[in-house]
Short mmCIF file of C-alpha atoms in Angstrom, two decimals:
data_model
loop_
_atom_site.label_atom_id
_atom_site.label_comp_id
_atom_site.label_asym_id
_atom_site.label_seq_id
_atom_site.Cartn_x
_atom_site.Cartn_y
_atom_site.Cartn_z
CA MET I 3 -14.94 25.48 -15.20
CA LYS I 4 -12.38 22.78 -15.61
CA THR I 5 -8.83 23.97 -16.35
CA ARG I 6 -5.55 22.24 -16.52
CA LEU I 7 -1.92 23.39 -16.39
CA SER I 8 0.42 21.49 -18.64
CA ILE I 9 4.12 22.18 -18.31
CA LEU I 10 6.54 22.29 -21.12
CA ILE I 11 10.18 23.04 -20.42
CA SER I 12 11.76 23.94 -23.72
CA ILE I 13 15.08 25.51 -24.52
CA LEU I 14 14.91 28.06 -27.32
CA PRO I 15 17.21 27.17 -30.24
CA PHE I 16 19.16 30.33 -30.54
CA LEU I 17 22.93 29.89 -30.69
CA LEU I 18 23.97 33.34 -32.02
CA ALA I 19 25.36 36.22 -30.03
CA CYS I 20 22.95 37.69 -27.60
CA SER I 21 40.57 57.78 -21.99
CA ASP I 22 40.71 57.74 -18.21
CA SER I 23 38.46 60.17 -16.44
CA GLY I 24 38.47 60.63 -12.73
CA ALA I 25 40.98 57.82 -12.18
CA ILE I 26 41.54 57.05 -8.54
CA VAL I 27 44.54 55.83 -6.61
CA PRO I 28 43.58 53.35 -3.90
CA PRO I 29 45.38 53.19 -0.54
CA ASP I 30 48.70 51.36 -0.86
CA VAL I 31 48.16 48.82 1.89
CA GLN I 32 50.63 45.95 2.02
CA GLY I 33 49.40 42.38 2.17
CA LYS I 34 45.87 43.05 1.00
CA HIS I 35 45.52 40.46 -1.74
CA ALA I 36 43.61 37.33 -2.55
CA VAL I 37 46.14 34.90 -1.11
CA VAL I 38 44.44 34.80 2.30
CA ASP I 39 45.43 32.64 5.24
CA SER I 40 42.55 30.21 5.15
CA THR I 41 42.97 29.43 8.87
CA GLN I 42 41.75 32.99 9.61
CA ILE I 43 38.59 32.60 7.54
CA THR I 44 35.49 30.75 8.68
CA PRO I 45 34.26 28.53 5.83
CA ALA I 46 31.02 29.71 4.29
CA THR I 47 27.88 27.87 5.43
CA PRO I 48 25.26 29.49 3.23
CA GLU I 49 21.68 29.34 4.33
CA PRO I 50 19.06 28.75 1.68
CA PRO I 51 16.94 31.80 0.77
CA GLU I 52 13.91 32.26 2.90
CA THR I 53 10.94 31.33 0.74
CA PRO I 54 7.28 30.64 1.32
CA ASP I 55 6.11 27.03 1.57
CA ILE I 56 6.61 25.91 -2.05
CA PRO I 57 4.31 23.06 -3.08
CA GLU I 58 5.82 19.87 -4.45
CA ASP I 59 4.41 20.50 -7.93
CA ALA I 60 6.10 23.92 -8.23
CA ILE I 61 7.65 24.51 -11.63
CA LEU I 62 11.42 24.91 -11.99
CA VAL I 63 11.97 28.24 -13.77
CA THR I 64 15.78 28.30 -13.55
CA ASN I 65 17.48 26.38 -16.35
CA PRO I 66 18.14 22.87 -14.94
CA LEU I 67 21.78 23.02 -16.08
CA MET I 68 22.36 26.24 -14.12
CA GLU I 69 20.20 25.16 -11.23
CA ALA I 70 22.44 22.13 -10.55
CA TYR I 71 25.55 24.33 -10.18
CA LEU I 72 23.78 26.88 -7.99
CA SER I 73 22.35 24.14 -5.77
CA GLU I 74 25.42 22.01 -5.36
CA VAL I 75 28.43 24.38 -5.25
CA ASN I 76 29.35 26.38 -2.16
CA TYR I 77 32.82 27.90 -2.29
CA PRO I 78 34.62 28.41 1.05
CA GLU I 79 35.60 31.99 1.85
CA GLY I 80 39.20 32.91 1.18
CA ASP I 81 39.99 29.88 -0.95
CA TRP I 82 40.60 30.62 -4.67
CA SER I 83 42.50 27.36 -5.37
CA TYR I 84 39.79 25.77 -7.47
CA SER I 85 36.67 26.28 -9.53
CA LYS I 86 33.76 23.87 -10.09
CA ILE I 87 31.96 25.55 -12.94
CA LEU I 88 33.60 23.51 -15.72
CA ASP I 89 32.32 20.30 -14.07
CA TYR I 90 28.81 21.25 -15.19
CA PRO I 91 27.44 20.95 -18.76
CA GLY I 92 25.55 23.69 -20.51
CA GLY I 93 28.20 26.16 -21.70
CA GLY I 94 30.56 26.39 -24.61
CA PHE I 95 29.90 26.52 -28.33
CA GLU I 96 26.37 25.11 -28.03
CA GLY I 97 25.68 26.52 -24.60
CA GLU I 98 22.03 26.67 -23.61
CA GLY I 99 22.12 26.91 -19.83
CA ASP I 100 21.46 30.63 -19.94
CA LEU I 101 18.00 30.17 -21.42
CA PRO I 102 15.08 30.15 -18.96
CA PRO I 103 12.50 27.36 -19.22
CA THR I 104 9.19 27.96 -20.94
CA VAL I 105 5.92 27.15 -19.16
CA THR I 106 2.88 26.31 -21.28
CA LEU I 107 -0.44 27.35 -19.77
CA SER I 108 -3.33 25.32 -21.15
CA TRP I 109 -7.11 25.32 -20.91
CA THR I 110 -9.93 23.21 -22.34
CA GLU I 111 -12.58 25.75 -23.22
CA THR I 112 -12.58 27.42 -26.62
CA ALA I 113 -13.95 30.82 -27.59
CA SER I 114 -14.29 32.73 -30.80
CA GLY I 115 -12.27 35.87 -31.36
CA ALA I 116 -8.89 36.89 -29.98
CA LEU I 117 -8.18 36.24 -26.32
CA THR I 118 -6.00 37.89 -23.68
CA LEU I 119 -4.07 35.98 -21.07
CA THR I 120 -3.20 38.11 -18.04
CA LEU I 121 -0.37 36.74 -15.85
CA SER I 122 0.18 38.35 -12.44
CA GLU I 123 2.40 37.93 -9.39
CA GLY I 124 2.08 40.39 -6.58
CA ASP I 125 2.15 43.91 -7.95
CA TRP I 126 3.55 42.74 -11.28
CA SER I 127 1.44 41.70 -14.25
CA ARG I 128 1.59 41.50 -18.04
CA GLU I 129 -0.75 40.57 -20.86
CA TYR I 130 -0.29 38.08 -23.74
CA ASP I 131 -2.29 38.10 -26.95
CA VAL I 132 -3.80 34.70 -27.76
CA ALA I 133 -5.14 33.94 -31.25
CA SER I 134 -8.71 32.86 -31.74
CA GLY I 135 -9.23 29.17 -31.19
CA LYS I 136 -5.99 28.56 -29.34
CA THR I 137 -6.07 26.76 -25.98
CA SER I 138 -2.53 27.38 -24.73
CA CYS I 139 0.07 30.11 -24.27
CA ASP I 140 3.80 29.92 -23.56
CA VAL I 141 5.29 32.17 -20.86
CA THR I 142 8.92 32.50 -19.75
CA ASN I 143 11.33 34.74 -17.79
CA LEU I 144 9.56 33.83 -14.55
CA VAL I 145 10.72 34.70 -11.05
CA PRO I 146 11.39 31.61 -8.86
CA ASN I 147 9.62 30.86 -5.57
CA ARG I 148 6.51 32.82 -6.41
CA LYS I 149 2.80 32.11 -6.90
CA TYR I 150 1.49 33.25 -10.30
CA GLU I 151 -2.19 33.77 -11.12
CA TRP I 152 -3.45 33.68 -14.70
CA VAL I 153 -6.76 34.34 -16.38
CA VAL I 154 -7.87 34.11 -20.03
CA THR I 155 -10.60 36.48 -21.18
CA THR I 156 -12.43 37.37 -24.39
CA SER I 157 -12.56 40.88 -25.86
CA ASP I 158 -15.80 41.55 -23.98
CA GLY I 159 -14.38 40.42 -20.64
CA MET I 160 -15.81 36.90 -20.40
CA VAL I 161 -13.50 34.56 -18.47
CA VAL I 162 -12.51 31.50 -20.47
CA ALA I 163 -10.06 30.03 -17.98
CA ALA I 164 -8.28 30.82 -14.74
CA ASP I 165 -5.75 29.06 -12.58
CA SER I 166 -2.52 29.47 -10.64
CA PHE I 167 0.87 27.83 -10.28
CA TRP I 168 4.01 28.04 -8.12
CA THR I 169 7.57 28.41 -9.37
CA LYS I 170 10.87 27.32 -7.82
CA GLY I 171 14.58 27.76 -8.49
CA HIS I 172 17.65 29.82 -7.58
CA LEU I 173 17.70 32.46 -10.34
CA HIS I 174 15.46 34.69 -12.34
CA GLN I 175 16.77 34.33 -15.88
CA ILE I 176 15.74 36.40 -18.89
CA PHE I 177 16.02 35.93 -22.62
CA TYR I 178 14.74 38.03 -25.51
CA THR I 179 14.65 37.21 -29.21
CA LYS I 180 16.45 37.02 -31.30
CA GLN I 181 19.67 36.79 -29.33
CA VAL I 182 19.85 38.87 -26.18
CA ARG I 183 21.75 36.16 -24.27
CA ASN I 184 23.36 35.79 -20.83
CA GLY I 185 20.51 37.67 -19.13
CA ARG I 186 19.51 37.47 -15.50
CA ASP I 187 18.12 39.40 -12.52
CA LEU I 188 20.47 40.41 -9.69
CA GLY I 189 17.72 39.59 -7.26
CA GLY I 190 17.40 36.57 -5.01
CA TRP I 191 20.89 36.49 -3.49
CA ARG I 192 21.18 36.42 0.28
CA THR I 193 23.42 38.89 2.10
CA LYS I 194 25.68 37.88 4.98
CA ASP I 195 23.44 39.70 7.44
CA GLY I 196 20.29 37.86 6.42
CA HIS I 197 18.66 40.12 3.84
CA THR I 198 17.62 39.15 0.33
CA VAL I 199 18.25 41.20 -2.83
CA LYS I 200 14.96 42.23 -4.39
CA TYR I 201 13.83 40.87 -7.74
CA ARG I 202 12.78 42.95 -10.76
CA LYS I 203 14.96 45.96 -9.87
CA ILE I 204 18.33 45.48 -11.63
CA TYR I 205 19.10 43.12 -14.49
CA ARG I 206 22.29 42.24 -16.47
CA SER I 207 22.71 40.80 -19.99
CA GLY I 208 24.57 40.83 -23.25
CA LYS I 209 23.87 43.74 -25.58
CA PRO I 210 20.22 44.31 -26.57
CA SER I 211 21.29 46.18 -29.72
CA GLU I 212 18.87 46.54 -32.65
CA ASN I 213 20.43 43.61 -34.52
CA TYR I 214 20.18 41.42 -31.41
CA ALA I 215 16.70 42.32 -30.16
CA ASP I 216 13.96 41.99 -32.80
CA ALA I 217 10.51 43.56 -32.55
CA ALA I 218 9.13 40.71 -30.50
CA GLY I 219 12.11 40.88 -28.14
CA VAL I 220 11.72 44.61 -27.62
CA LYS I 221 8.01 44.12 -26.94
CA ASN I 222 8.75 41.53 -24.31
CA MET I 223 11.45 43.68 -22.67
CA LEU I 224 8.98 46.51 -22.30
CA ALA I 225 6.27 44.17 -21.11
CA ASP I 226 8.62 42.75 -18.46
CA GLY I 227 9.04 46.29 -17.15
CA PHE I 228 12.42 47.70 -18.27
CA ARG I 229 12.42 51.49 -18.04
CA ALA I 230 16.15 52.31 -17.94
CA GLN I 231 19.29 51.05 -19.74
CA LEU I 232 22.92 51.38 -18.73
CA ASP I 233 25.31 50.63 -21.58
CA LEU I 234 28.76 49.97 -20.17
CA ARG I 235 30.44 49.83 -23.58
CA GLU I 236 32.75 52.47 -25.01
CA LYS I 237 31.00 55.21 -26.89
CA SER I 238 30.26 54.72 -30.56
CA ASP I 239 28.03 56.38 -33.06
CA SER I 240 26.23 53.09 -33.48
CA HIS I 241 24.98 52.67 -29.95
CA ASP I 242 25.59 55.51 -27.52
CA GLN I 243 22.68 57.80 -28.29
CA SER I 244 19.52 56.07 -27.13
CA SER I 245 18.01 52.75 -26.19
CA PRO I 246 16.88 50.27 -28.83
CA MET I 247 13.85 49.73 -26.59
CA GLY I 248 12.56 53.19 -27.55
CA LYS I 249 12.71 56.88 -26.72
CA ASP I 250 10.85 56.45 -23.42
CA ILE I 251 13.71 54.41 -21.91
CA ASP I 252 16.11 56.41 -19.78
CA PHE I 253 19.55 55.73 -21.21
CA PHE I 254 23.18 56.29 -20.31
CA CYS I 255 26.39 55.13 -22.01
CA ALA I 256 29.27 54.80 -19.52
CA ASP I 257 32.12 54.55 -22.07
CA PHE I 258 34.20 51.77 -20.48
CA VAL I 259 36.80 50.09 -22.68
CA ASN I 260 37.89 47.43 -20.19
CA GLY I 261 36.55 45.56 -17.15
CA TYR I 262 37.99 44.56 -13.81
CA GLN I 263 40.71 46.64 -12.23
CA LYS I 264 41.05 49.01 -15.21
CA MET I 265 37.33 49.71 -15.11
CA MET I 266 37.44 50.36 -11.34
CA GLU I 267 40.33 52.83 -11.88
CA GLU I 268 37.99 54.99 -13.99
CA GLY I 269 36.27 56.18 -10.86
CA GLU I 270 34.29 59.03 -12.43
CA LYS I 271 32.62 56.67 -14.87
CA VAL I 272 31.83 54.14 -12.16
CA ARG I 273 30.33 56.93 -10.00
CA GLN I 274 28.20 58.18 -12.95
CA SER I 275 27.02 54.60 -13.67
CA PHE I 276 26.05 54.02 -10.05
CA GLU I 277 24.23 57.34 -9.84
CA PHE I 278 22.29 56.44 -13.00
CA VAL I 279 21.24 53.18 -11.35
CA MET I 280 20.17 55.11 -8.25
CA LYS I 281 18.14 57.52 -10.36
CA ALA I 282 16.29 54.52 -11.87
CA LEU I 283 15.69 52.86 -8.50
CA ARG I 284 14.33 56.03 -6.95
CA ALA I 285 11.91 56.38 -9.86
CA ASP I 286 10.97 52.68 -9.54
CA ASN I 287 12.27 52.09 -13.06
CA PRO I 288 13.74 48.58 -13.51
CA VAL I 289 17.15 48.96 -15.10
CA LEU I 290 19.11 46.73 -17.47
CA PHE I 291 22.89 47.06 -17.60
CA HIS I 292 25.14 45.40 -20.13
CA CYS I 293 28.32 45.57 -22.13
CA SER I 294 28.85 43.53 -25.31
CA ILE I 295 28.65 39.90 -24.24
CA GLY I 296 27.67 40.56 -20.59
CA SER I 297 30.86 39.11 -19.12
CA ASP I 298 33.74 41.42 -18.22
CA ARG I 299 32.47 44.97 -17.78
CA THR I 300 29.05 43.66 -16.86
CA GLY I 301 30.60 41.15 -14.45
CA THR I 302 32.71 43.84 -12.79
CA PHE I 303 29.72 46.12 -12.26
CA SER I 304 27.81 43.14 -10.76
CA ILE I 305 30.68 42.49 -8.33
CA LEU I 306 30.46 46.12 -7.21
CA LEU I 307 26.67 46.18 -6.78
CA LEU I 308 26.33 42.81 -5.02
CA GLY I 309 29.37 43.54 -2.88
CA LEU I 310 27.90 46.88 -1.79
CA LEU I 311 24.69 45.08 -0.79
CA GLY I 312 26.61 42.61 1.39
CA VAL I 313 26.39 39.40 -0.65
CA SER I 314 29.26 37.13 0.27
CA GLU I 315 32.32 37.07 -2.02
CA PRO I 316 31.90 33.31 -2.73
CA ASP I 317 28.29 33.91 -3.82
CA ILE I 318 29.33 36.93 -5.87
CA CYS I 319 31.80 34.66 -7.57
CA LYS I 320 29.10 32.14 -8.37
CA GLU I 321 27.00 34.89 -9.92
CA TYR I 322 30.04 35.86 -11.95
CA GLU I 323 30.88 32.30 -12.99
CA ILE I 324 27.42 31.40 -14.32
CA THR I 325 28.15 33.42 -17.43
CA TYR I 326 29.79 30.11 -18.41
CA PHE I 327 26.34 28.69 -19.22
CA ALA I 328 25.86 31.03 -22.20
CA PRO I 329 27.15 30.01 -25.62
CA GLU I 330 30.85 30.50 -26.20
CA LYS I 331 30.52 33.94 -27.81
CA TRP I 332 28.96 35.27 -24.62
CA SER I 333 30.59 32.93 -22.14
CA VAL I 334 33.41 32.80 -19.64
CA THR I 335 34.84 29.97 -21.72
CA ASN I 336 35.26 31.81 -25.07
CA GLY I 337 38.29 29.59 -25.67
CA LYS I 338 39.81 30.58 -22.36
CA VAL I 339 39.56 29.72 -18.70
CA ASP I 340 40.75 33.03 -17.27
CA ARG I 341 37.33 34.16 -16.09
CA LEU I 342 36.92 31.56 -13.37
CA ARG I 343 37.48 31.58 -9.60
CA THR I 344 40.97 30.04 -9.62
CA ASN I 345 44.09 32.11 -8.96
CA LYS I 346 45.59 34.46 -11.55
CA ASN I 347 42.36 35.20 -13.39
CA ARG I 348 40.35 38.27 -14.29
CA TYR I 349 37.83 37.85 -11.48
CA LEU I 350 40.57 38.02 -8.88
CA GLN I 351 41.96 41.18 -10.46
CA ALA I 352 38.74 42.83 -9.29
CA VAL I 353 38.80 41.15 -5.86
CA ASN I 354 42.42 42.07 -5.24
CA TYR I 355 41.77 45.64 -6.17
CA LEU I 356 38.86 45.94 -3.74
CA LEU I 357 40.83 44.28 -0.94
CA LYS I 358 43.16 47.27 -1.01
CA PHE I 359 40.37 49.18 0.72
CA GLY I 360 40.01 46.90 3.75
CA SER I 361 39.78 43.36 5.01
CA TYR I 362 38.39 40.27 3.27
CA LYS I 363 36.37 39.63 6.44
CA ASP I 364 34.43 42.80 5.64
CA PHE I 365 34.16 42.61 1.86
CA ARG I 366 31.12 44.83 1.86
CA GLY I 367 33.16 47.42 3.73
CA CYS I 368 35.90 47.20 1.05
CA VAL I 369 33.38 47.96 -1.68
CA GLU I 370 31.76 50.74 0.31
CA LYS I 371 35.15 52.42 0.88
CA TYR I 372 35.84 52.16 -2.84
CA PHE I 373 32.57 53.86 -3.70
CA LEU I 374 33.21 56.61 -1.15
CA SER I 375 36.71 57.11 -2.62
CA ILE I 376 35.26 57.86 -6.09
CA GLY I 377 32.81 60.41 -4.76
CA VAL I 378 29.62 58.41 -4.19
CA SER I 379 27.79 59.79 -1.21
CA GLN I 380 27.04 57.78 1.94
CA LYS I 381 23.39 58.67 1.46
CA ASP I 382 23.32 57.08 -1.99
CA ILE I 383 24.98 53.94 -0.59
CA ASP I 384 22.46 53.78 2.26
CA ASP I 385 19.50 54.43 -0.07
CA PHE I 386 20.78 51.75 -2.46
CA ARG I 387 20.65 49.17 0.30
CA THR I 388 17.23 50.32 1.44
CA LEU I 389 15.78 50.16 -2.08
CA MET I 390 17.37 46.81 -2.97
CA LEU I 391 17.16 44.68 0.18
CA GLU I 392 14.24 43.03 1.98
#
């Protein structure tokens, strides 16, 4: 049966907005701050992620605006004198670089009655309803550097079409209607010791509240596999009781008011948040964490998680900076430039705080000592790495 795969990269036109407890006192170590003697730091020479042999016709599933930044920028270790993110288009008031491309799967045969398109990759799969007479289906939120298989069947199981395609890119982005913006997987980053962070385990985004995620968005979140939600916002009667994705979603509200150093000083809340993530990972429940716009509190928690896994600080900073590609209401811009890599900004508040626990040359060790200081067990730290790295 003849099939064809036509590719349509389209950007969705949504421009709307996707008390201390257990505070800790870090060691008062002199000289541990982000003004590092660059002569003592070996410049980063990142290796590309190990991927299978990707064919030339693989489809880019990272937004091209974001892909350019991720491909071209490599910050040296220990140098916070500049940032490159504002050299790239795609953020600001009409930002659209946080939206993943859409792939249109097409076939030539027609069939009466409703159809089902089943898309699968490895152990993951999901189904899409296709109306009678249609010969195409749009899919999005795809993982890069993977081979996807798809098949279209009638209600009685007859195969109408089947094919496969490869994807490519640096980042697994996610978006859900009507405006859950600034969403992405923490997977895909390489650690300094050669491992890769697993996909489809931990995600970050702006708030998926009921007035931000419509019925179709909730349906897609569930179909993509979310089973746990960590809300980093302060508690409020409007959102701290349960997940808008439904009663079957494991839910925890961490009650953070601020991000960066102030968030890290609330050690008990950080510990509870990390233990909630560990509970989800052990149950093989993909977890989504978020604050309001997915920038400050969400960005701080990402620094902690990726740092604990051993991702280099320059790459952690890139993951932090790409929030810029969301529209201004969700973005690192937001009328300001204090969320970038350069000196005297919010990101370095977090880095400086963590460096009090050790040496920049062992950033993972700094983060580990921080977690141990707030009561996280070494077993949980070790299990986290085992569950999240390949």
